[in-house]
Short mmCIF file of C-alpha atoms (C1' of nucleotides) in Angstrom, two decimals:
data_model
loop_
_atom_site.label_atom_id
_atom_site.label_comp_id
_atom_site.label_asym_id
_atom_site.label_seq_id
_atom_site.Cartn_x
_atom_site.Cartn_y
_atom_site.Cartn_z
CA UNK A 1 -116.81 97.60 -46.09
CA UNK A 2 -113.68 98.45 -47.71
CA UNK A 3 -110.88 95.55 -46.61
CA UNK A 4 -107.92 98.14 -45.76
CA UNK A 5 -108.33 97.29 -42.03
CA UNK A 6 -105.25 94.34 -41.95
CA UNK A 7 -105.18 94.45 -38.00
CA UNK A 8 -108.96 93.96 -37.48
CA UNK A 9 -109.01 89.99 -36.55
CA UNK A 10 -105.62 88.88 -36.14
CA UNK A 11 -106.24 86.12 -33.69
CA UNK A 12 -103.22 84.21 -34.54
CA UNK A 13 -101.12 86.63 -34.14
CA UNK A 14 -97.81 84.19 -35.06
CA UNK A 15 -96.87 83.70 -38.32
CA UNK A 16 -99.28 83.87 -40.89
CA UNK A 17 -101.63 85.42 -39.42
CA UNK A 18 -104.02 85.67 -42.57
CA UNK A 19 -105.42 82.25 -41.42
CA UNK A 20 -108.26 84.73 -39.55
CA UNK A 21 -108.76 86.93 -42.49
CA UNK A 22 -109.67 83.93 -44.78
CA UNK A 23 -111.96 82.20 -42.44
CA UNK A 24 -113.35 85.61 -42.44
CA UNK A 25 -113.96 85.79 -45.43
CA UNK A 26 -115.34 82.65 -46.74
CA UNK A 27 -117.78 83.54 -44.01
CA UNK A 28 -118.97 86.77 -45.51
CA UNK A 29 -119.26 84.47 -48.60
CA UNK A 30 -121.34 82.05 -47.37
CA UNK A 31 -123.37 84.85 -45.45
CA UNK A 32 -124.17 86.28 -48.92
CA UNK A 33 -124.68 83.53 -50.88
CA UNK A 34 -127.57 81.92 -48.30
CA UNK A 35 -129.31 85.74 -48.85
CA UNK A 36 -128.61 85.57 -52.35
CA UNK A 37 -130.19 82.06 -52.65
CA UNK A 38 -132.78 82.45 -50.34
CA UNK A 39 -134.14 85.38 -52.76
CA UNK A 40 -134.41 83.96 -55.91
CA UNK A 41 -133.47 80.04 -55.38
CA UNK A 42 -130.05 78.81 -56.64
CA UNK A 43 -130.78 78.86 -60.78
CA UNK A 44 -131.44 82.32 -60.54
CA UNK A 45 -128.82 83.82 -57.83
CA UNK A 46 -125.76 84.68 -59.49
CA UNK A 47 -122.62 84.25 -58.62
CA UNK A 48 -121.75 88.71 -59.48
CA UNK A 49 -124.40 89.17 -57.23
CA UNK A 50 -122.97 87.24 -54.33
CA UNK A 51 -119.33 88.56 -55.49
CA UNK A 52 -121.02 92.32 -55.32
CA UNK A 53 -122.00 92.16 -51.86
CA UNK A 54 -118.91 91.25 -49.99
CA UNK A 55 -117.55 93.69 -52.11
CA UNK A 56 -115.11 91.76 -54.36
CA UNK A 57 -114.91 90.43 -57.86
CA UNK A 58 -116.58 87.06 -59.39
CA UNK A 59 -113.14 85.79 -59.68
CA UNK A 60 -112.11 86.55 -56.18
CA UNK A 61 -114.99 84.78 -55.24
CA UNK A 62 -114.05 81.86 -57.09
CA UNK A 63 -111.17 81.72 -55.67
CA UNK A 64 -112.60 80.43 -52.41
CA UNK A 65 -115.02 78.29 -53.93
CA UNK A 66 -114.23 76.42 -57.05
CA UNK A 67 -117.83 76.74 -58.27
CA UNK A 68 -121.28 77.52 -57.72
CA UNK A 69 -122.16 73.99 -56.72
CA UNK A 70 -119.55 73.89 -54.27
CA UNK A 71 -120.97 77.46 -53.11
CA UNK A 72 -124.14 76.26 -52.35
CA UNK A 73 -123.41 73.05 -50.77
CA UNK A 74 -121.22 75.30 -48.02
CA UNK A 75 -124.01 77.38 -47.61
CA UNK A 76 -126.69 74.15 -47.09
CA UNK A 77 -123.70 72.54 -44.89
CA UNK A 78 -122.85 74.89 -42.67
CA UNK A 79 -126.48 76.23 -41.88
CA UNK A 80 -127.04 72.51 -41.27
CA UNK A 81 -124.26 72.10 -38.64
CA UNK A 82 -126.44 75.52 -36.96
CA UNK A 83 -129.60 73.99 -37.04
CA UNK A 84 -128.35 70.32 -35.11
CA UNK A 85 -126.44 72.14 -32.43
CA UNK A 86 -129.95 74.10 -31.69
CA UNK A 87 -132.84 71.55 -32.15
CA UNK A 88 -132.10 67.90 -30.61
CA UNK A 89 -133.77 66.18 -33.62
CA UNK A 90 -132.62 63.01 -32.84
CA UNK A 91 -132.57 62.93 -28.98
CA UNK A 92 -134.11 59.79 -27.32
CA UNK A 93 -136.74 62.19 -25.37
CA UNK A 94 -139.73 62.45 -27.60
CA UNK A 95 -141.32 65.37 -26.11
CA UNK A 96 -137.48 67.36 -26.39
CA UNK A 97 -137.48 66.82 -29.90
CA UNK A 98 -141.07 68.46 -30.48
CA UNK A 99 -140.13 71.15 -28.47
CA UNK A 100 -137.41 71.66 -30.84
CA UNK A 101 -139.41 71.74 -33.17
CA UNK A 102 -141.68 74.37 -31.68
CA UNK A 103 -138.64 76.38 -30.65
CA UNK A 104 -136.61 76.55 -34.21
CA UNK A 105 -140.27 77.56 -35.90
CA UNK A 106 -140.11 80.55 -33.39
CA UNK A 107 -136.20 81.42 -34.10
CA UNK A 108 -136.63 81.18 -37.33
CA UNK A 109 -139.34 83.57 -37.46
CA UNK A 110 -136.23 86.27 -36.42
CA UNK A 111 -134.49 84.67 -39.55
CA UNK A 112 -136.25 85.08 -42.68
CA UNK A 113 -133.64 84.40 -44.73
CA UNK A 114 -133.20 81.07 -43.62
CA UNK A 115 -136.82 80.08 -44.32
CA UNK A 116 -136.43 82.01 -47.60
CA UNK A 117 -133.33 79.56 -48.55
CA UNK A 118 -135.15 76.25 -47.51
CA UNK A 119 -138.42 76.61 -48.82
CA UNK A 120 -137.51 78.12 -52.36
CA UNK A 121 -134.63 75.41 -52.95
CA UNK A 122 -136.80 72.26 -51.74
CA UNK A 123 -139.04 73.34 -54.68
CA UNK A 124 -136.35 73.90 -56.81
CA UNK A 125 -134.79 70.96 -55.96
CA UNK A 126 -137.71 68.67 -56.82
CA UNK A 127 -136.24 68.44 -60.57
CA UNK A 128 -134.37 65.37 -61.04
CA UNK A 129 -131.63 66.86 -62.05
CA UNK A 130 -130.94 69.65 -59.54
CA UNK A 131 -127.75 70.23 -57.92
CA UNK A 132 -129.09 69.79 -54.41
CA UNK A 133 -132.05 66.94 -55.38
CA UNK A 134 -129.60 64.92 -53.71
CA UNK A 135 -129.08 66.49 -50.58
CA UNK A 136 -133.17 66.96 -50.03
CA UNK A 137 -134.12 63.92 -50.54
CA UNK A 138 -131.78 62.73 -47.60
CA UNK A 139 -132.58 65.29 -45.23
CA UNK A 140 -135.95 64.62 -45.83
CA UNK A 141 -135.68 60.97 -45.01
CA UNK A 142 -133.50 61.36 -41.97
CA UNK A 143 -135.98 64.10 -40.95
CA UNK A 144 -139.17 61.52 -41.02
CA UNK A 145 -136.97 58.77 -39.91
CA UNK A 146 -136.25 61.37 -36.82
CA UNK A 147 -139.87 62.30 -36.36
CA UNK A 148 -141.18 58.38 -36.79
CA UNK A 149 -138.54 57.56 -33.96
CA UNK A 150 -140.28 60.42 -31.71
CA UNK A 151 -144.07 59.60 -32.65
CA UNK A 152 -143.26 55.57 -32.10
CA UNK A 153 -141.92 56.39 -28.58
CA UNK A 154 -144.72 58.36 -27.88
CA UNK A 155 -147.26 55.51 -29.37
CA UNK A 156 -145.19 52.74 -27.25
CA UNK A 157 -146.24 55.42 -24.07
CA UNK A 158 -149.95 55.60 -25.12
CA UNK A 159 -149.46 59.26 -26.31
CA UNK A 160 -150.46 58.92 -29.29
CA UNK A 161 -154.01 60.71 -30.10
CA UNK A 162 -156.87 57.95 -31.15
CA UNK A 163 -156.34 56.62 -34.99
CA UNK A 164 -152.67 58.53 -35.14
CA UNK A 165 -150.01 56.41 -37.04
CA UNK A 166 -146.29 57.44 -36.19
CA UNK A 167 -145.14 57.61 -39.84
CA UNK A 168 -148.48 59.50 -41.13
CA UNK A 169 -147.73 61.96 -38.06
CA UNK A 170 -144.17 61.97 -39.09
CA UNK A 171 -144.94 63.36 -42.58
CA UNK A 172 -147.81 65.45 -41.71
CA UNK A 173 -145.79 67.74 -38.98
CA UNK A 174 -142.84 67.67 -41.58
CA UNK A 175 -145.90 69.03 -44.50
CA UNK A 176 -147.34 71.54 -42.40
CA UNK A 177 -144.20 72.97 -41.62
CA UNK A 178 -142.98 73.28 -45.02
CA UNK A 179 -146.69 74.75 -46.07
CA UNK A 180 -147.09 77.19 -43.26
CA UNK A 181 -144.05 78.70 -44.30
CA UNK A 182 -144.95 79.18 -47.79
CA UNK A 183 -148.30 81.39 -46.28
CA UNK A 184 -146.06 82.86 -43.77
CA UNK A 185 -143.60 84.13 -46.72
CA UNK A 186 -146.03 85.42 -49.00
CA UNK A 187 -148.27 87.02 -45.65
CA UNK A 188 -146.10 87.34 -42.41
CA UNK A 189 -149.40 88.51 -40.97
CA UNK A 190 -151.14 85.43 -41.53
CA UNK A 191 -149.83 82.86 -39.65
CA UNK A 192 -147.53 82.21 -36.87
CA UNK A 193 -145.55 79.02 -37.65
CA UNK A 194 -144.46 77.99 -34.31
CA UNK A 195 -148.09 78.78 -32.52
CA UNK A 196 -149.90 76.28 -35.23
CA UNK A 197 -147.03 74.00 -35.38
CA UNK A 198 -147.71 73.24 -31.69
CA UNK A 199 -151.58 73.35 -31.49
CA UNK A 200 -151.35 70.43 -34.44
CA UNK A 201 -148.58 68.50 -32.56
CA UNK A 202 -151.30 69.05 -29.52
CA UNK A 203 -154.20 67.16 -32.13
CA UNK A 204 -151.16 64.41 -32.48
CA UNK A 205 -149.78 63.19 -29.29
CA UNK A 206 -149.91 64.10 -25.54
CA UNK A 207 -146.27 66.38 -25.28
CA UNK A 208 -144.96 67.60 -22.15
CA UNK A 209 -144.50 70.99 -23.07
CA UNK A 210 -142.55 71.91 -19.99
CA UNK A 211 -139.24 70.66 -19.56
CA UNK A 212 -140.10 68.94 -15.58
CA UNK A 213 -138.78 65.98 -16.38
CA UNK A 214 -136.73 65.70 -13.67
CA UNK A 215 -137.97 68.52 -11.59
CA UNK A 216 -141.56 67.72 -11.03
CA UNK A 217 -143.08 71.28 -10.29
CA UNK A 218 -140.66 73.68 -11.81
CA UNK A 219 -141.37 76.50 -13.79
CA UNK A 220 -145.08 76.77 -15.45
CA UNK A 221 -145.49 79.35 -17.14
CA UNK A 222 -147.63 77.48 -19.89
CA UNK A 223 -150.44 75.77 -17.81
CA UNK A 224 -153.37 78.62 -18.36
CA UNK A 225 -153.74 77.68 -22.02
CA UNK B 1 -143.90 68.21 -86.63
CA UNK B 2 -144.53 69.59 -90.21
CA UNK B 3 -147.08 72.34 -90.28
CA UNK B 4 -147.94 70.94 -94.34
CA UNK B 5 -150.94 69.48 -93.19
CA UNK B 6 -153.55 72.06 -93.67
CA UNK B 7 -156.83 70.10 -93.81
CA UNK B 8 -156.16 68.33 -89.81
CA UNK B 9 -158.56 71.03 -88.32
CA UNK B 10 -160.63 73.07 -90.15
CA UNK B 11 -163.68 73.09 -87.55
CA UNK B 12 -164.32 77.00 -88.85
CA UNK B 13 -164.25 75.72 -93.03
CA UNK B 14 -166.24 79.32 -94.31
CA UNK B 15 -164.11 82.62 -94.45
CA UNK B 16 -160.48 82.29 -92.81
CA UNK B 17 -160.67 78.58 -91.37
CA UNK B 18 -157.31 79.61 -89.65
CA UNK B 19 -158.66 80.18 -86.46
CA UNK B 20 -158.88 77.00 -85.41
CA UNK B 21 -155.15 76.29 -86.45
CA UNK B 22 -154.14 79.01 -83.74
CA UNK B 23 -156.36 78.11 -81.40
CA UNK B 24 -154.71 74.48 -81.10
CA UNK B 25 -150.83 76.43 -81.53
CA UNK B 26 -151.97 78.27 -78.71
CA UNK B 27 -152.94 75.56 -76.72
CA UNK B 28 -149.81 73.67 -77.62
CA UNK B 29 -147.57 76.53 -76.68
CA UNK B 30 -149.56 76.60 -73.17
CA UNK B 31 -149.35 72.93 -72.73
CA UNK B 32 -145.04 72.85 -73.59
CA UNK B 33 -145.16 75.87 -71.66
CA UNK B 34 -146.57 73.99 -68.05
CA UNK B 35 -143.82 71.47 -68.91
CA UNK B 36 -141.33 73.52 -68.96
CA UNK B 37 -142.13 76.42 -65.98
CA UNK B 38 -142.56 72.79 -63.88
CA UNK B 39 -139.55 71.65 -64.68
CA UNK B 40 -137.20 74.65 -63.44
CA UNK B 41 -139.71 77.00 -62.29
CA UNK B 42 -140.18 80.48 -64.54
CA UNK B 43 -136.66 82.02 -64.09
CA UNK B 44 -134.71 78.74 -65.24
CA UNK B 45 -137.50 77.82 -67.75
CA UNK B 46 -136.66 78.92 -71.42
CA UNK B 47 -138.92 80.42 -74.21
CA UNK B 48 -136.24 78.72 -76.05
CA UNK B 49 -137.09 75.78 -74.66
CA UNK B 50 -140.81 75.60 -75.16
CA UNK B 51 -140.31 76.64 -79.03
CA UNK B 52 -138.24 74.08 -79.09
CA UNK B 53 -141.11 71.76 -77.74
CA UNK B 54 -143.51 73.12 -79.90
CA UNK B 55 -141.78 73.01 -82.47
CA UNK B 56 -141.38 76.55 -83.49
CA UNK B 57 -138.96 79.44 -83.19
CA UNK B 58 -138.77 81.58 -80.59
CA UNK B 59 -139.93 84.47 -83.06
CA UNK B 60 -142.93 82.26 -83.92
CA UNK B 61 -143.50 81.74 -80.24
CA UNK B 62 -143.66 85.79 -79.51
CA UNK B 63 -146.32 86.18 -82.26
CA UNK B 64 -148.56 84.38 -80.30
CA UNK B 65 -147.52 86.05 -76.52
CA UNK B 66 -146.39 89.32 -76.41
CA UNK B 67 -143.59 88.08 -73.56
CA UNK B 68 -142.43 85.70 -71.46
CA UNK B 69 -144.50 87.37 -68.20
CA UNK B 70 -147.44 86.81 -70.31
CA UNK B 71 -147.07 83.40 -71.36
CA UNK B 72 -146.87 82.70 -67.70
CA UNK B 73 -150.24 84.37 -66.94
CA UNK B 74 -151.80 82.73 -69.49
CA UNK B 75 -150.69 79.27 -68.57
CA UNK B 76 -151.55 80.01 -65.07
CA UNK B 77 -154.82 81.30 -65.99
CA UNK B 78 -155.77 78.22 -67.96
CA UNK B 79 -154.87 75.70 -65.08
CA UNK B 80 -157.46 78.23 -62.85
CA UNK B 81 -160.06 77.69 -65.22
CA UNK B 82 -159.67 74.10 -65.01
CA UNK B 83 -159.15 73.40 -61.29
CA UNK B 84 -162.03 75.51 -60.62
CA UNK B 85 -164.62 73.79 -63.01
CA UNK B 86 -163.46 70.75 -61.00
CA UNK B 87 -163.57 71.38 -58.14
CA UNK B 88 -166.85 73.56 -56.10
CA UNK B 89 -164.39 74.88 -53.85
CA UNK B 90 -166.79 77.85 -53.31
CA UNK B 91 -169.85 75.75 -53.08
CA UNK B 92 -172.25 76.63 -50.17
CA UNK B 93 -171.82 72.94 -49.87
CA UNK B 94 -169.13 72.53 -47.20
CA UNK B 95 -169.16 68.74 -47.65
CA UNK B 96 -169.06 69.11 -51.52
CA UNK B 97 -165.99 71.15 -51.35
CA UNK B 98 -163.49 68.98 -48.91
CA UNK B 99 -164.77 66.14 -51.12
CA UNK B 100 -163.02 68.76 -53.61
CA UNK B 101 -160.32 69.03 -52.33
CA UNK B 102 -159.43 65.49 -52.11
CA UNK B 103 -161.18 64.86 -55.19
CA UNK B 104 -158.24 67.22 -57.21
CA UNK B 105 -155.58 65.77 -54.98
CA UNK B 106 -156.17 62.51 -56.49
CA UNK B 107 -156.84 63.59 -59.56
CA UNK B 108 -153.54 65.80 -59.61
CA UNK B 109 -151.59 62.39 -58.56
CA UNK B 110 -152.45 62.00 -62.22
CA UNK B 111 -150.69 64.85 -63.38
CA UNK B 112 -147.67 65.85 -61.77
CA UNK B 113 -146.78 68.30 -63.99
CA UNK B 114 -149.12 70.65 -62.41
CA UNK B 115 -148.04 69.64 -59.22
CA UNK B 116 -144.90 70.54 -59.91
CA UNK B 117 -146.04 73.96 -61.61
CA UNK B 118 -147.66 74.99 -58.77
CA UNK B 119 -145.47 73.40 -56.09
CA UNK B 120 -141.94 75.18 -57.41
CA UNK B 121 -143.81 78.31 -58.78
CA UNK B 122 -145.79 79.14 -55.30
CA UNK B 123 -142.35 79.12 -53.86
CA UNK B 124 -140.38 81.12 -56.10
CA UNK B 125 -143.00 83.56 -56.21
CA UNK B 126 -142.51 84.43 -52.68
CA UNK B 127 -140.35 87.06 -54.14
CA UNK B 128 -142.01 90.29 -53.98
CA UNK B 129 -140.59 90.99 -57.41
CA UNK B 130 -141.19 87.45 -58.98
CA UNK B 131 -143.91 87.93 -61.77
CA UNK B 132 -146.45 85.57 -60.18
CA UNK B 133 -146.17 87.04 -56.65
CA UNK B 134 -149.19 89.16 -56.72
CA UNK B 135 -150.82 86.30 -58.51
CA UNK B 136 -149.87 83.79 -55.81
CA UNK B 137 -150.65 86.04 -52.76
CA UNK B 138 -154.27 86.58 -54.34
CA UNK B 139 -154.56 83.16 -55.01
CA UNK B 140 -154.04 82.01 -51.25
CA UNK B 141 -156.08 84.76 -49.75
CA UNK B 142 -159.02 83.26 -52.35
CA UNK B 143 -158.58 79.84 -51.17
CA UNK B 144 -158.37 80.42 -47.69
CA UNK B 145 -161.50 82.51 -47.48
CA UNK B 146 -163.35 79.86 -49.32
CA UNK B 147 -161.45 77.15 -46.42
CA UNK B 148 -162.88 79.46 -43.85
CA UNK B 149 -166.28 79.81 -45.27
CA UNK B 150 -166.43 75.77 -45.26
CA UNK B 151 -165.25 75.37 -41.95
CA UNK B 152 -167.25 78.15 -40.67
CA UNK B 153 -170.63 76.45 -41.82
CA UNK B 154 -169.32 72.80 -40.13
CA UNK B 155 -168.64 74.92 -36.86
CA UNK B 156 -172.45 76.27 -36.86
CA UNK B 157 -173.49 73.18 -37.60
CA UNK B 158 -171.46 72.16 -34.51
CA UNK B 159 -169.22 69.57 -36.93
CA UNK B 160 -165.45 70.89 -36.21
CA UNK B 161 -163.67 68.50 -33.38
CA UNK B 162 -163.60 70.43 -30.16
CA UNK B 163 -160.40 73.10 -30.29
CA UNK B 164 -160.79 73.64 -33.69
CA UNK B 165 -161.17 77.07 -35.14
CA UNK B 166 -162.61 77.78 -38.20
CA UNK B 167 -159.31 79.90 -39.05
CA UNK B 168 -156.49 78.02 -38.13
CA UNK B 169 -158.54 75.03 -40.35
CA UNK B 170 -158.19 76.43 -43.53
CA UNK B 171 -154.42 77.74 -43.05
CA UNK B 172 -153.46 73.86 -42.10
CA UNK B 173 -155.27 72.56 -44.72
CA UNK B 174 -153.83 74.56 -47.17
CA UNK B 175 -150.00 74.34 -45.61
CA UNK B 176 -150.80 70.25 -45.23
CA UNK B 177 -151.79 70.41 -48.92
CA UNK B 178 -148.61 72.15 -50.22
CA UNK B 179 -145.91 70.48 -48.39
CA UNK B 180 -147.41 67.08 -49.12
CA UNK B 181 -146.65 67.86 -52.41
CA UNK B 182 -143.19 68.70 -51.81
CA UNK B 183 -142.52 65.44 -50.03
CA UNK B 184 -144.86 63.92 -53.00
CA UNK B 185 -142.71 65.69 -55.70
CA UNK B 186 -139.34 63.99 -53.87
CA UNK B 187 -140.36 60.36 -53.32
CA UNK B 188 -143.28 59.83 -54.88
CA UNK B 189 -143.62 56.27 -53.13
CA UNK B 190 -143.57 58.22 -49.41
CA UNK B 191 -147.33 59.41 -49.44
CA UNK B 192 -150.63 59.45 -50.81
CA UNK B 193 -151.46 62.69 -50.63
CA UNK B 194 -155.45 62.62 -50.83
CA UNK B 195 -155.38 59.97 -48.31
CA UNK B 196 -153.31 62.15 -45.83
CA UNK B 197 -155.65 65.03 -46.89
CA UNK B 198 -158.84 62.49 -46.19
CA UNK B 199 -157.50 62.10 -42.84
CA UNK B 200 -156.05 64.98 -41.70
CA UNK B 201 -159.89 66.63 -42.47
CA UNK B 202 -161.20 63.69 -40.72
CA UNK B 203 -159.39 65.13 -37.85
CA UNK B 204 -160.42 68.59 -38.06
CA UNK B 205 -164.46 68.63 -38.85
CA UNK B 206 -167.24 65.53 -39.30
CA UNK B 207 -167.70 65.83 -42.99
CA UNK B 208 -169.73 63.68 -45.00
CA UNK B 209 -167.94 61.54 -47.72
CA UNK B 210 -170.85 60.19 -49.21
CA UNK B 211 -172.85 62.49 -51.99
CA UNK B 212 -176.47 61.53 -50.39
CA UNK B 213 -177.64 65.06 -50.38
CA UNK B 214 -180.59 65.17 -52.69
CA UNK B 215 -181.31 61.60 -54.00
CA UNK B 216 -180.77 58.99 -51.11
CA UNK B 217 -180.18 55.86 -53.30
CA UNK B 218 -178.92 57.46 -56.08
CA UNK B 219 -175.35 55.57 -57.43
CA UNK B 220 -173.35 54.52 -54.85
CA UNK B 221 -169.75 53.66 -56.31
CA UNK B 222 -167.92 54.81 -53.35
CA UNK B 223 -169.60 53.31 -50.26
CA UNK B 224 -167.72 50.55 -50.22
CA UNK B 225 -164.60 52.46 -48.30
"C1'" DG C 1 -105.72 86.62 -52.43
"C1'" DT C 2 -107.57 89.55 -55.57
"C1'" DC C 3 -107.71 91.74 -59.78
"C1'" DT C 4 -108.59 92.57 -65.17
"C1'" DA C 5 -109.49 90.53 -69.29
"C1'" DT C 6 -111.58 87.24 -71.86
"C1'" DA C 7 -113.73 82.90 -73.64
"C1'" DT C 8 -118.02 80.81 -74.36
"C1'" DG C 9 -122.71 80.39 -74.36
"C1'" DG C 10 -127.78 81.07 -73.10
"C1'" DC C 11 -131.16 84.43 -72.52
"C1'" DG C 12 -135.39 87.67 -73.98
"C1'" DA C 13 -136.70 90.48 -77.45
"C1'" DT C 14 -136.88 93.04 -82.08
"C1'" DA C 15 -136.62 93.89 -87.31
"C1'" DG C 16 -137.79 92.70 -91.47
"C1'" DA C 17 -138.27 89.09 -95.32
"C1'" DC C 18 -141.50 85.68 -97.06
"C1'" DG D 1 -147.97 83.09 -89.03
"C1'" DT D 2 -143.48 81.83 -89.23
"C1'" DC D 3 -138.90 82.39 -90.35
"C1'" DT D 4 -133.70 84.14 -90.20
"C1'" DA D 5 -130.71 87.29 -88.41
"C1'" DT D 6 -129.29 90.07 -84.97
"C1'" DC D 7 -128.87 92.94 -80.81
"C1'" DG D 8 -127.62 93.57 -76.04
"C1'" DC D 9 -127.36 91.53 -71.77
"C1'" DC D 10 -125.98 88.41 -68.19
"C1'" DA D 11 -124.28 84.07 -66.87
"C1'" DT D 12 -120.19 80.70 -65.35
"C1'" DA D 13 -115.66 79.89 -65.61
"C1'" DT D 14 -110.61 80.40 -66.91
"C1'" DA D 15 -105.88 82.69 -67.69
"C1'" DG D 16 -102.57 85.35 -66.21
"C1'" DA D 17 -100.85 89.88 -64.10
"C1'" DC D 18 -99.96 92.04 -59.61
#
DNA sequence: GTCTATATGGCGATAGAC
DNA sequence: GTCTATCGCCATATAGAC
């Protein structure tokens, strides 16, 4: 808590060593702003209260980030960079990129925050003239542009269920995900995201579930459903 | 703007014809009110701001609610009492109320400030101490046990595609409802959200789009789809 | 790199005149 | 029923000391 502890982190141990220390903590920033945000969207998270849990002053805070724009872009940047190194969104295998999809819906169930954070701030960032309208309306479109690449793959392999488009799939999976996690948030009891996330992709397209793609008969631990 | 004109509405002319007069403030407050709350949600939106509408003070504006929580209820209340004299969504009726629900969609498409109320305050309310949480929670337990009961009835009457559960139904219906509108609210050229909702039902349950309950050949406007 | 102090302004709400 | 005036609070952001 208190920052007295100068030889905690010194990686780079050479000179100026404080290289460490500031990565540090712009990270404890970041980590507080995305909790800070996630609770009660960007308009109403406040920059003392971000300042007050890592335990320094608004102007110390400022002093890493010029502004509370430039705060929350970090925070929607970097949690970006953690969600593409995880989920292969944009692979060329189809079935590897609904698994992904599958498998971030059950990590982020360990990760409330995060869901807190996305869902509150797409909302909020409906308005015209929000600070990260911007920035949604991308990563939506490179999210259906993602999903349409997966479901026309899929159609081109006769995967596709009867009377299934690729871009109505594309939006749908990207709706129910946002929805489910608006139930899920207000009732964690209700719902488990990933579970009907993959019984709908099921009522889309044929998906290999398992990952034999080059091992035929692997590991199946999923065939008794 | 000027309040001089004191003969415009005096439905009530015997003893104190001012009701009327505060009926229709009130009802202008509530209406600048939805604008604003769907705008930037209830935290960013302003009592200044909907005087300002109105055209009154924000004193004036307190005379007729008590406080800012309770101008909320009330303009949440009204929208209930609308929706729900459009739409049977507790009608014994399955059939009658998924033609509800895609009914309102399209009808909403015509309003998108309630769209937007309900899409930005659903998920700021996620936050156990946001105003409307309690309000928001109830509201989705309500809906989904009417979802069920409607999907129940189509599963005795052995009308929900095979692997559907009654259950799991209403929860995607809802969550398909919601984050269409988020998508909707974003790029308003991207989807049509009662003909997603159409379809998506389509591919849960056999429902009957066509009112010919009690008169056979009755007025048929809409067979023509 | 972090602090204190401060400028500037919006907010919800109240008191009391008319 | 509406106003003006005001209070007290919190917000973002800046200036300058240490």
């Amino acid at each position: 808590m208190t920052n007295t502890s100068t030889t905690t982190t010194k990686a780079t141990r050479g000179a100026r060593g404080e290289y460490a220390k500031t990565r540090k903590r712009r990270e404890a920033i970041l980590d507080a702003a995305l909790e800070v945000f996630a609770e009660g969207g960007y308009r109403a998270g406040s920059l003392r209260e971000v300042a007050q849990r890592v335990g320094i002053s608004e102007a110390g805070l400022l002093h890493h980030f010029p502004n509370k724009v430039a705060l929350l872009e970090a925070v929607l940047s970097r949690r970006d960079d953690r969600s593409r190194e995880m989920v292969p969104l944009d692979s060329d295998d189809p079935h590897a990129a609904l698994r992904g999809v599958v498998a971030l819906a059950a990590y982020n169930a360990t990760v409330p925050g995060v869901v807190e954070l996305y869902c509150t701030l797409s909302a909020e960032a409906t308005a015209p003239d929000h600070p990260a309208h911007a920035y949604f309306t991308r990563r939506y479109e490179t999210t259906r542009a993602a999903f349409l690449k997966s479901f026309g793959t899929l159609g081109r392999q006769g995967r596709l269920r009867p009377g299934v488009s690729p871009e109505r799939a594309a939006i749908v999976l990207i709706a129910l995900w946002d929805g489910l996690q608006v139930q899920w948030l207000l009732d964690r009891e209700v719902v488990d995201i990933a579970d009907a996330l993959h019984e709908c992709i099921d009522a889309l397209a044929d998906v290999e579930w398992d990952e034999t793609d080059a091992t035929p008969a692997a590991d199946e631990t999923e065939d008794a459903e």
